[in-house]
XYZ file of C-alpha atoms in Angstrom:
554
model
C 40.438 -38.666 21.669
C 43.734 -40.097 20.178
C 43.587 -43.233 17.912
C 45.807 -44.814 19.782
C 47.029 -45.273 23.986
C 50.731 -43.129 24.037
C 50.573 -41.913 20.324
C 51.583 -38.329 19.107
C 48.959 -36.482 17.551
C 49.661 -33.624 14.882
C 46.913 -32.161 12.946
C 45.807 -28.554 12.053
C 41.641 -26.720 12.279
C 43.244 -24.312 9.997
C 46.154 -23.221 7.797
C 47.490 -26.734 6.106
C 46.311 -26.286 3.037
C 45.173 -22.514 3.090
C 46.814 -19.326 3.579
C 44.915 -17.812 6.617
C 43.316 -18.936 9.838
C 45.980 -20.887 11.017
C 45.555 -23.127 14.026
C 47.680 -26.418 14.808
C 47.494 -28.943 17.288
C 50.058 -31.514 19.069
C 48.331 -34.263 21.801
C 49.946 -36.687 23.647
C 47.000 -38.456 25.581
C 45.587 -36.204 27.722
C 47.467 -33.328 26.994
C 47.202 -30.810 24.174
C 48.485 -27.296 23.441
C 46.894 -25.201 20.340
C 49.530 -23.182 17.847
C 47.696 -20.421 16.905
C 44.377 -18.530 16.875
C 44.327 -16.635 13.025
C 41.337 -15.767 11.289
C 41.183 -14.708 7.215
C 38.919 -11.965 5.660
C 36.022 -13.164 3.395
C 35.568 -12.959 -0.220
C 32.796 -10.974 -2.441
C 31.517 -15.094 -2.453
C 30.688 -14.822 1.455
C 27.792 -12.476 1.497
C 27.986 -10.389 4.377
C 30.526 -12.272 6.049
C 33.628 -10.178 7.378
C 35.985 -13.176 9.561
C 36.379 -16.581 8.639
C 37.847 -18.598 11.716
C 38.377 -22.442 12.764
C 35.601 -24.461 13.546
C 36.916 -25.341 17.438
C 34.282 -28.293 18.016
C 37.024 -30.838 18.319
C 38.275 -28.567 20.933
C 35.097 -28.108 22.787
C 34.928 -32.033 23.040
C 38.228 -32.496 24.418
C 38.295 -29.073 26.537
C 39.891 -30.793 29.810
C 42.769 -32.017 27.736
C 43.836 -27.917 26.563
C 46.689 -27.003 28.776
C 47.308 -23.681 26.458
C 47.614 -21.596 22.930
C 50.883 -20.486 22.280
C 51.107 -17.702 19.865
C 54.167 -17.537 17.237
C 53.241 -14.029 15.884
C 51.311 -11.159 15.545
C 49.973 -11.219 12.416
C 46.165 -11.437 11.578
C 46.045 -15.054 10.372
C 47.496 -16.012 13.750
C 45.730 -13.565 16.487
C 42.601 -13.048 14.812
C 40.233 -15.318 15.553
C 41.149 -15.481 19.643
C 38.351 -13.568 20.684
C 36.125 -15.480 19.029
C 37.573 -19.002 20.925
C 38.093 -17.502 23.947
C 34.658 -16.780 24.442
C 33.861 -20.588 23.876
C 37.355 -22.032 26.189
C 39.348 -19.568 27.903
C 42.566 -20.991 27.943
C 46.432 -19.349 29.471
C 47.677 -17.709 26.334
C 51.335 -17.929 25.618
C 52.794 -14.741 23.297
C 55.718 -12.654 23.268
C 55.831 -8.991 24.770
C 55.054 -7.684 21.040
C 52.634 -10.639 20.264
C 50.659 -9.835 23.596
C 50.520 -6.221 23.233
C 47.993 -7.119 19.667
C 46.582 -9.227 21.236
C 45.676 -7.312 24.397
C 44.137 -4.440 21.848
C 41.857 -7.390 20.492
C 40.519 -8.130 23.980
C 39.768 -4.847 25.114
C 37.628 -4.390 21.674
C 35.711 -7.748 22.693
C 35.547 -6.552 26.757
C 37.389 -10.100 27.246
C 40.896 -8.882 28.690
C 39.995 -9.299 32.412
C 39.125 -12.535 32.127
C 42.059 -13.965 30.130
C 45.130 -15.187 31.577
C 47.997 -13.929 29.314
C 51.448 -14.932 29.719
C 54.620 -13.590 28.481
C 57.284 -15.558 26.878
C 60.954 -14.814 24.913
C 62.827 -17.477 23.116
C 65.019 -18.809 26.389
C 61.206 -19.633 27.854
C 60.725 -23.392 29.179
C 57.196 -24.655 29.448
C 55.899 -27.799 31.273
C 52.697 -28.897 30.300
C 52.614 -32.376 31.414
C 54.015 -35.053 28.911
C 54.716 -31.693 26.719
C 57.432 -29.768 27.072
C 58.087 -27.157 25.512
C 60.785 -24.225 24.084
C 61.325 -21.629 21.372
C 63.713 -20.538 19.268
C 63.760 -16.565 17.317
C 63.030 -16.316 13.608
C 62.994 -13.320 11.173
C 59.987 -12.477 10.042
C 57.767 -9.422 8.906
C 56.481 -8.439 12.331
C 59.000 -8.221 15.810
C 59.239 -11.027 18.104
C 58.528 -14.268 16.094
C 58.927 -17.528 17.727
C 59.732 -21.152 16.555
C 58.399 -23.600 18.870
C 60.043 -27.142 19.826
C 57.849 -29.587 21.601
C 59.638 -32.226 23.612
C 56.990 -35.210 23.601
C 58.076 -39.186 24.254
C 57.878 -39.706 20.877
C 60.608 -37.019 20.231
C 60.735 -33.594 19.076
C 58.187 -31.407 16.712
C 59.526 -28.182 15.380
C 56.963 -25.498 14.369
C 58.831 -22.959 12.165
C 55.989 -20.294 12.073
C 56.122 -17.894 9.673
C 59.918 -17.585 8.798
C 62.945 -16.263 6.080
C 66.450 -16.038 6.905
C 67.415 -12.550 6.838
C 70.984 -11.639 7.601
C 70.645 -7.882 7.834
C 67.068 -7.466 9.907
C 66.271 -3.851 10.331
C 65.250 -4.293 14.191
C 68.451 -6.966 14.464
C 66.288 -9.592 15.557
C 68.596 -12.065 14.428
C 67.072 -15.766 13.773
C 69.077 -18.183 16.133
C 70.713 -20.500 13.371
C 73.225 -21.669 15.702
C 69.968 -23.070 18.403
C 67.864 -24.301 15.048
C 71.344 -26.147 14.160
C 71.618 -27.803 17.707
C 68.249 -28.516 17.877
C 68.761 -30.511 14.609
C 71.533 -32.529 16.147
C 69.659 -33.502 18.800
C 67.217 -35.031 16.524
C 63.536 -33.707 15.183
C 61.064 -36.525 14.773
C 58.500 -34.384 12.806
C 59.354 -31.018 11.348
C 55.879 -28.290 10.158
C 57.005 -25.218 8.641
C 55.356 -22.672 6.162
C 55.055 -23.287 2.636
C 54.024 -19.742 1.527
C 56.878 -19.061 -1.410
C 57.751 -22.926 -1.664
C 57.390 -21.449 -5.452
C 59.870 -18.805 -5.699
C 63.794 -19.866 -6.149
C 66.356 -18.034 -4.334
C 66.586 -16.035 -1.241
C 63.794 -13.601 0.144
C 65.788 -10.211 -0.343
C 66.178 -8.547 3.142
C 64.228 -6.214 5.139
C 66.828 -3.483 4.885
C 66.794 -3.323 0.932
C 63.346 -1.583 1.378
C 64.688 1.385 3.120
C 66.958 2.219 0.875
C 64.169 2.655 -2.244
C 61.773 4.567 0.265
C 64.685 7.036 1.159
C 64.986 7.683 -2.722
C 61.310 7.541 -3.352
C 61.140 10.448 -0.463
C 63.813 12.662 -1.531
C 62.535 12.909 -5.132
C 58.461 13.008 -4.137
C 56.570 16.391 -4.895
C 53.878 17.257 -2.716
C 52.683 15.490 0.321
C 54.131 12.189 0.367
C 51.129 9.362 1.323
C 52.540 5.633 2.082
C 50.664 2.785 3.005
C 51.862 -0.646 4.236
C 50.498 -3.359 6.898
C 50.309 -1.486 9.939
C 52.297 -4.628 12.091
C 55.107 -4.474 9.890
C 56.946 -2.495 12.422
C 60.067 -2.289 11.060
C 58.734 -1.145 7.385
C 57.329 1.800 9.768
C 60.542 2.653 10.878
C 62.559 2.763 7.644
C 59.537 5.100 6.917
C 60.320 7.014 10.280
C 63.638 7.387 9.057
C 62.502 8.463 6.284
C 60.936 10.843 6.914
C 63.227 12.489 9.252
C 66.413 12.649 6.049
C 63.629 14.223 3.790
C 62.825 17.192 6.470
C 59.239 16.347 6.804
C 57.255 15.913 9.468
C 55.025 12.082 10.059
C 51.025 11.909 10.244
C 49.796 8.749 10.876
C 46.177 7.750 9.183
C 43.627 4.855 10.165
C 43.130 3.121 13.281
C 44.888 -0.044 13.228
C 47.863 1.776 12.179
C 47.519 4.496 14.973
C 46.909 1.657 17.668
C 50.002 -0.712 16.284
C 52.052 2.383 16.154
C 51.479 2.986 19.753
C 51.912 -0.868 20.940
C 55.284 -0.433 19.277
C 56.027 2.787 20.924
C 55.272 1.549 24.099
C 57.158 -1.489 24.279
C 60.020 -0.135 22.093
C 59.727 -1.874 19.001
C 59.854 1.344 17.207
C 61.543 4.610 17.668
C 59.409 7.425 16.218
C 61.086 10.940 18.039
C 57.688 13.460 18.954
C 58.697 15.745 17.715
C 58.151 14.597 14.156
C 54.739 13.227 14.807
C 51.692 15.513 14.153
C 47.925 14.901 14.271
C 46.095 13.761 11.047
C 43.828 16.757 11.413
C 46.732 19.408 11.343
C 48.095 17.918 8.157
C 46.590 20.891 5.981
C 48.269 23.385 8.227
C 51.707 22.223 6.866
C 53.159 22.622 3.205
C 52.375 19.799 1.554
C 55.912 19.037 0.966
C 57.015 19.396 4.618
C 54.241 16.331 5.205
C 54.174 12.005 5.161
C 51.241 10.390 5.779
C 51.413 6.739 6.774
C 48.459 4.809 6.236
C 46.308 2.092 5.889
C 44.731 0.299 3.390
C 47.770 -0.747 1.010
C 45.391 -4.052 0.317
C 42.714 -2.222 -1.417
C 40.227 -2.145 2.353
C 36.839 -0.174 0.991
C 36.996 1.337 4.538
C 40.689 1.465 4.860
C 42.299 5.285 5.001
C 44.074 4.999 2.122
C 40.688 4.010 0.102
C 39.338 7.154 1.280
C 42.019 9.242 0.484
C 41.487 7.932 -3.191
C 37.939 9.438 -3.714
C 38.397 12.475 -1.456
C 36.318 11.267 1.275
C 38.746 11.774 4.282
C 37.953 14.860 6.782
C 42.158 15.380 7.255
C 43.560 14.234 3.977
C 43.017 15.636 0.876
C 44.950 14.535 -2.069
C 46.422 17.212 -4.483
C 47.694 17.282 -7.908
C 51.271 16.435 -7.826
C 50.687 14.285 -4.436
C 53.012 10.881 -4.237
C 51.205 7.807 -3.211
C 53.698 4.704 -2.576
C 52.649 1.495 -2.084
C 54.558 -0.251 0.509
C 53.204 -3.471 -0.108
C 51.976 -6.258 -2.195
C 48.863 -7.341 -2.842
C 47.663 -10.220 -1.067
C 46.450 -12.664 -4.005
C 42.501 -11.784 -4.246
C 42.978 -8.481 -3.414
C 44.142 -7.055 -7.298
C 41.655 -5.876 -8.206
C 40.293 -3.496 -5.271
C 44.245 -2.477 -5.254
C 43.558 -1.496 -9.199
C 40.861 0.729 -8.289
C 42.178 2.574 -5.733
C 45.548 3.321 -7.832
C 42.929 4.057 -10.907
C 41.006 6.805 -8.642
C 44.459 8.152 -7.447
C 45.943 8.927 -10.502
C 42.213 10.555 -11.607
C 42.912 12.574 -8.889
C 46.325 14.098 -10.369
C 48.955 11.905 -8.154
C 52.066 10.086 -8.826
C 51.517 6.591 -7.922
C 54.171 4.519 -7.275
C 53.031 0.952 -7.349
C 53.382 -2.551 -8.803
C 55.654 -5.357 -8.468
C 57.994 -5.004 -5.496
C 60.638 -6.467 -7.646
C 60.286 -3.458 -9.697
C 59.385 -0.323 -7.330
C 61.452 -1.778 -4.516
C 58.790 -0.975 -1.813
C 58.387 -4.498 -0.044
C 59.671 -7.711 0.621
C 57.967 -10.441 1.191
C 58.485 -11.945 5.119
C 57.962 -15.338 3.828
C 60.841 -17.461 2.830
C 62.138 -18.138 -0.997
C 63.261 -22.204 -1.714
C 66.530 -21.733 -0.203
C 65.217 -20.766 2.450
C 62.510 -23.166 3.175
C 65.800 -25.826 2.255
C 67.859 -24.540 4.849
C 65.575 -25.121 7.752
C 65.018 -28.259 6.563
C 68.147 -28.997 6.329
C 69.061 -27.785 9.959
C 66.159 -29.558 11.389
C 66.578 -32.816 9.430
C 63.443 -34.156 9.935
C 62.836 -37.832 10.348
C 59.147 -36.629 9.005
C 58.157 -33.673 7.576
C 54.611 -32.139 7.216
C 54.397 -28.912 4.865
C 51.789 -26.262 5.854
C 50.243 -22.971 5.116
C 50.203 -23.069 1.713
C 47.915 -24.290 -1.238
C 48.157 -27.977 -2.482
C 50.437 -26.940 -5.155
C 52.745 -25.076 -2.561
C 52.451 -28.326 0.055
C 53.830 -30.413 -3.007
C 56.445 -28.302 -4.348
C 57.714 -28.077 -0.651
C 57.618 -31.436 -0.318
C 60.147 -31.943 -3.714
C 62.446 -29.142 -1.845
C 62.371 -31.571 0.954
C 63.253 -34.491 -1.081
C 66.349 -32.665 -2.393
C 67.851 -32.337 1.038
C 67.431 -35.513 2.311
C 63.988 -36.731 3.299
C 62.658 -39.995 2.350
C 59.420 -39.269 -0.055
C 56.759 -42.067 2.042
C 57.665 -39.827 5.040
C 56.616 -36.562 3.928
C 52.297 -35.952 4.949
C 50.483 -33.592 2.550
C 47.292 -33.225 4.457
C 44.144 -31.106 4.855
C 42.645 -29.638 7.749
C 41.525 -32.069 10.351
C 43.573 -35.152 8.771
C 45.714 -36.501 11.651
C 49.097 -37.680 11.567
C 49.656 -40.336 14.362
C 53.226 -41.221 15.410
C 53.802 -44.184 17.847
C 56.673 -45.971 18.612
C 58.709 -43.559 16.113
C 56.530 -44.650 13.312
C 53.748 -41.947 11.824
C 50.529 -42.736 9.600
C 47.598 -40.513 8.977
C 44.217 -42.840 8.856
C 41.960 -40.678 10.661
C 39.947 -37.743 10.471
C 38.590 -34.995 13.287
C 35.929 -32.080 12.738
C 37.481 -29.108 10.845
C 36.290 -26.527 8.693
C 35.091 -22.734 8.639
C 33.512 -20.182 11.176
C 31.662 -17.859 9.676
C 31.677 -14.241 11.282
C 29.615 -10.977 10.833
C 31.315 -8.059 12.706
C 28.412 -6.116 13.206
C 27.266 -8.302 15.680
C 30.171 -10.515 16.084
C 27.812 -13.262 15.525
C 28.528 -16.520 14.281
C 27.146 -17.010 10.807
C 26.316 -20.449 9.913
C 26.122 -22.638 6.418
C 22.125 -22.682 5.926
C 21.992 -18.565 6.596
C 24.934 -18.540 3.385
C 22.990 -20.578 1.288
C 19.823 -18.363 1.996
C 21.720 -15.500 1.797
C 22.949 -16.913 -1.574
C 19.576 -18.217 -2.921
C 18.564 -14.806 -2.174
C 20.928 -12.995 -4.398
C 20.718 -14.883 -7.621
C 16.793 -15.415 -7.408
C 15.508 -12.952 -5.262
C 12.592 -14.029 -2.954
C 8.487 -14.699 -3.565
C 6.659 -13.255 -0.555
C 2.616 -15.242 -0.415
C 0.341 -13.628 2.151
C -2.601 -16.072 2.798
C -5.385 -15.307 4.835
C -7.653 -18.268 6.588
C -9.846 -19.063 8.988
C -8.995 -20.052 12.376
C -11.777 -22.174 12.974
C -12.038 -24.567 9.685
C -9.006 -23.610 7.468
C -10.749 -21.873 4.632
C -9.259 -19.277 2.755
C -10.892 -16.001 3.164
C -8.950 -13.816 0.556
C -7.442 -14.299 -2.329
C -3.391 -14.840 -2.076
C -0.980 -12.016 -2.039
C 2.391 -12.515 -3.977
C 4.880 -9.581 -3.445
C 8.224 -10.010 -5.431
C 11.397 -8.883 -4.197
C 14.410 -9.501 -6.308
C 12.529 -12.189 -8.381
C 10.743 -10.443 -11.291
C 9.422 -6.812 -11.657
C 5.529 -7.046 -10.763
C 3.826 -4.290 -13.029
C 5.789 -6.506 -16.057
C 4.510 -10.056 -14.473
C 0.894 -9.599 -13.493
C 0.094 -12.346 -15.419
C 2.803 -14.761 -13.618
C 1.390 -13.791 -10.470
C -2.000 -14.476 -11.329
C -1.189 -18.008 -12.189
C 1.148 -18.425 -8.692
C -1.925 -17.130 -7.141
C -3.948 -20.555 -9.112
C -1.421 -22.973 -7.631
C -2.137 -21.264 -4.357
C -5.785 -21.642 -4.087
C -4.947 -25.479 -5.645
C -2.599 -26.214 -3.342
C -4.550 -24.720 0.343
C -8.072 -25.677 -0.891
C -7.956 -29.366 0.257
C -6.962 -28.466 3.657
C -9.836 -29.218 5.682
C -8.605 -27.915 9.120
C -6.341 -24.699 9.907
C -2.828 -26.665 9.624
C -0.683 -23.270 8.934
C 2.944 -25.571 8.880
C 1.134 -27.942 6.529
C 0.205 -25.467 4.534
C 3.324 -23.390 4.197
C 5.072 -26.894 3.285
C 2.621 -27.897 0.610
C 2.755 -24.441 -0.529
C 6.899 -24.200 -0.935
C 6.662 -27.339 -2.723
C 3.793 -26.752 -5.460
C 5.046 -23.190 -6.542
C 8.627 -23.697 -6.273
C 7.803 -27.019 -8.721
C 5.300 -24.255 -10.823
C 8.617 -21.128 -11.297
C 11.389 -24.150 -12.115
C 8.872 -25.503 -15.038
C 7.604 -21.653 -15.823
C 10.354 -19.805 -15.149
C 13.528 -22.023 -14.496
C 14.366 -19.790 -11.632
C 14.627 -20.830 -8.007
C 13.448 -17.792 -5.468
C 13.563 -17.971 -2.032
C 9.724 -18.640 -1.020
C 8.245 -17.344 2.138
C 4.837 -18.237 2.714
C 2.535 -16.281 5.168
C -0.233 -17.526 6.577
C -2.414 -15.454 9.025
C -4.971 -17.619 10.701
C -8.356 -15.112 11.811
């Protein structure tokens, strides 16, 4: 519940001080709408973990105040993790005809689309959901269909950018709508949040169309079969490659199943204009001269299972890579993702290709979708917040955007630098952040699209620095005694034919430790047991293993 009778609530379960997982929330008493559903991929740290999404249990709580989750974009880190919630509050989803058709593919993978109310919206759409109102404006983007929101509360009016640059040549000529951002300036904005991502980087984001250009030249001078891999949802990068493709006489295979199923989303719904007769099957690509053939793939951020990875050590049934081959990499590498993107271009130029990879500033392959200072400065200077709240972004991006908004005009005490769950309250026109909800990670394995939780990390952590200690016992059922001697099996710990001798001695504590018992107490003794030879290995060994007593009562 709100701090406060008739206050505006702003706070975010994910993506203030992150890149990834984003989900914001606005309440006005009894009403609250959700921005966002993303999810981020796991680290080598997260063992076994694929997804990391919100913790919703703030949401859960206050399930009869959710009147919806509106959806800005398409990308990952804003669609990924609605499965996952909708299978704990199925709530109307609000998404744009692009937007919808990803996030229609993600429900049919879970078996969840029947149930789900989805509902299409543009940027002239008008929602009513109680004491919020709400309406969009467009913004340029990496990915079609983007979406501003404005949310008309009594307080006044919040602006969520989304993800946003100002590009004045888009390739789909999905024009941001200055002139509505400049109006709804005028009108006054009581809180502004918008994306921090390149609150580093001076200037302008270069535009969209630059991109085409250096993959037309890249194309016309490539020898062999030409492979490229970028983001599958960047739909307009896929159709500068269409393009392409088509001046360079060649004929377009596409490679990995995200980018086969976004492909076809944007087919469908015309996002993308890909003629068929240039499209061929991945499997006929070795009928063709390999110069008369594109392959468009996945896996520009280094994926171990991703197409393009592979492609890189031969291990693809329709692609086999050739000397003389060109590999381009339409992308950047998402920070954290280097080095797998090293290894891949290491194996690919074993292999006898020409890679063309690197800084997009220097192979001019990609452009970012994120916008530069200026443009970061511009909304803000449109918007002119009363208060501003910087988001999706580290701390050092947060407080860099914060100085950006200094320089156009708002006051320093009014700008909030907060971290997930941190609430900023506005009532009566007046905002302070005092109080905290429940945030933090979800935790998802994809093999059984379980939820992973902290205790099965730690365990699963314990267990790969120290390895486990496995102690069969065996005792009597009747008064407790021990009838064998105890059996310790290492696993990961230390090798056993090297350590008899440590054995013998955990074996000692053992008998020590059991002996006493006078009755058949099998928790008691697995307690005492933990205790007395994890005490015995940190003195003897200074190691910590995982120890899993057995005890088998006869």
């Amino acid at each position: 519940m709100s701090e406060t009778k008739n206050s505006l609530s702003i706070f975010a379960l994910g993506g203030i001080n992150e890149i990834g997982k984003n989900m914001y929330v606005i309440e006005y008493n009894n009403d609250l709408v959700i921005v966002d559903c993303g999810a981020k991929f796991a680290d080598e740290s997260l063992l076994g973990i694929d997804l990391i999404i919100p913790d919703v249990s703030y949401l859960q709580e206050n399930h009869h105040k959710i009147r919806a989750l509106v959806v800005t974009h398409g990308h990952e880190d804003h669609i990924g993790g609605i499965p996952y919630f909708l299978k704990k509050l199925n709530v109307p989803i609000y998404a744009t005809r692009f937007t919808l058709g990803l996030i229609e593919l993600k429900l049919k993978e879970h078996k969840l689309l029947r149930e789900s109310t989805l509902v299409e919206i543009h940027s002239e759409s008008e929602l009513d959901f109680g004491e919020l109102k709400v309406s969009f404006f467009k913004t340029s983007h990496s990915i079609p269909d983007c979406l501003g929101i404005v949310f008309h509360t009594p307080e006044g009016k919040v602006v969520h950018t989304g993800d946003f640059k100002f590009d004045y040549t888009p390739v789909n000529e999905q024009y941001a709508d200055i002139h509505k951002m400049a109006k709804i300036g005028e009108e006054g904005v009581l809180a502004l949040i918008s994306e921090s991502t390149n609150a580093e980087r001076p200037g302008s984001t270069p535009s969209e169309s630059k991109v085409g250009a250096s993959i037309e030249e890249a194309f016309l001078h490539a020898t062999g079969k030409i492979i490229i891999s970028t983001f599958a949802s960047n739909v307009n990068r896929v159709q500068q490659i269409v393009h392409a493709t088509i001046q360079s006489n060649r004929k377009l295979a596409l490679l990995g199943r995200s980018m086969v199923n976004v492909v076809k989303i944007a087919r469908e719904r015309g996002y993308v204009d890909i003629p068929d007769w240039l499209l061929i099957e991945s499997r006929d690509v070795k009928q063709y001269p390999p110069e008369r053939v594109v392959v468009l793939c996945t896996g520009s951020q280094g994926e171990p299972l991703a197409a393009l990875s592979r492609i890189s050590t031969n291990n693809n049934r329709d692609v086999r890579l050739l000397p003389d081959d060109t590999v381009i990499f339409a992308a950047s590498p998402i920070p954290g993702n280097e080095t797998n993107v090293s290894k891949i271009v290491d194996r690919l130029f074993e292999l006898g290709a020409n890679v063309v990879y690197g800084s997009a500033s220097i192979t001019g392959m990609h452009v970012s979708g994120h916008g530069y200072q200026e443009d970061l400065k511009l909304m803000l200077t449109l918007m002119k917040p009363k208060y501003f709240i910087p988001i999706h972004g580290e701390y050092r991006m947060l407080h860099i955007h914060r100085m950006l908004a200094e320089a156009v005009g708002v006051e320093r005490n009014h700008t909030f630098i907060i971290r997930n769950g941190e609430v900023v309250d506005i009532r009566d026109g007046e905002a302070r952040q005092t109080r905290k909800v429940s945030a933090g990670d979800t935790y998802v394995d994809h093999v059984g699209d379980d939820e992973i939780f902290e205790i099965v990390l730690r365990d699963r952590k314990q267990l790969s620095e120290e390895g486990m200690l496995v102690i069969v016992q065996t005792i009597s059922k009747e008064d407790g005694d021990r009838i064998s001697d105890p059996d310790c099996i290492s696993r990961g710990f230390v090798y056993a034919k090297e350590s008899e001798e440590l054995l013998k001695d955990i074996a000692e504590v053992v008998k020590r430790t059991i002996d006493p018992f006078k009755d058949p107490n099998v928790m008691g003794m697995k307690r005492a047991i933990k205790k007395e030879v994890g005490i015995f290995l940190s003195e003897k060994t200074k190691k910590k293993p995982m120890i899993l007593p057995i005890i088998i009562a006869i």
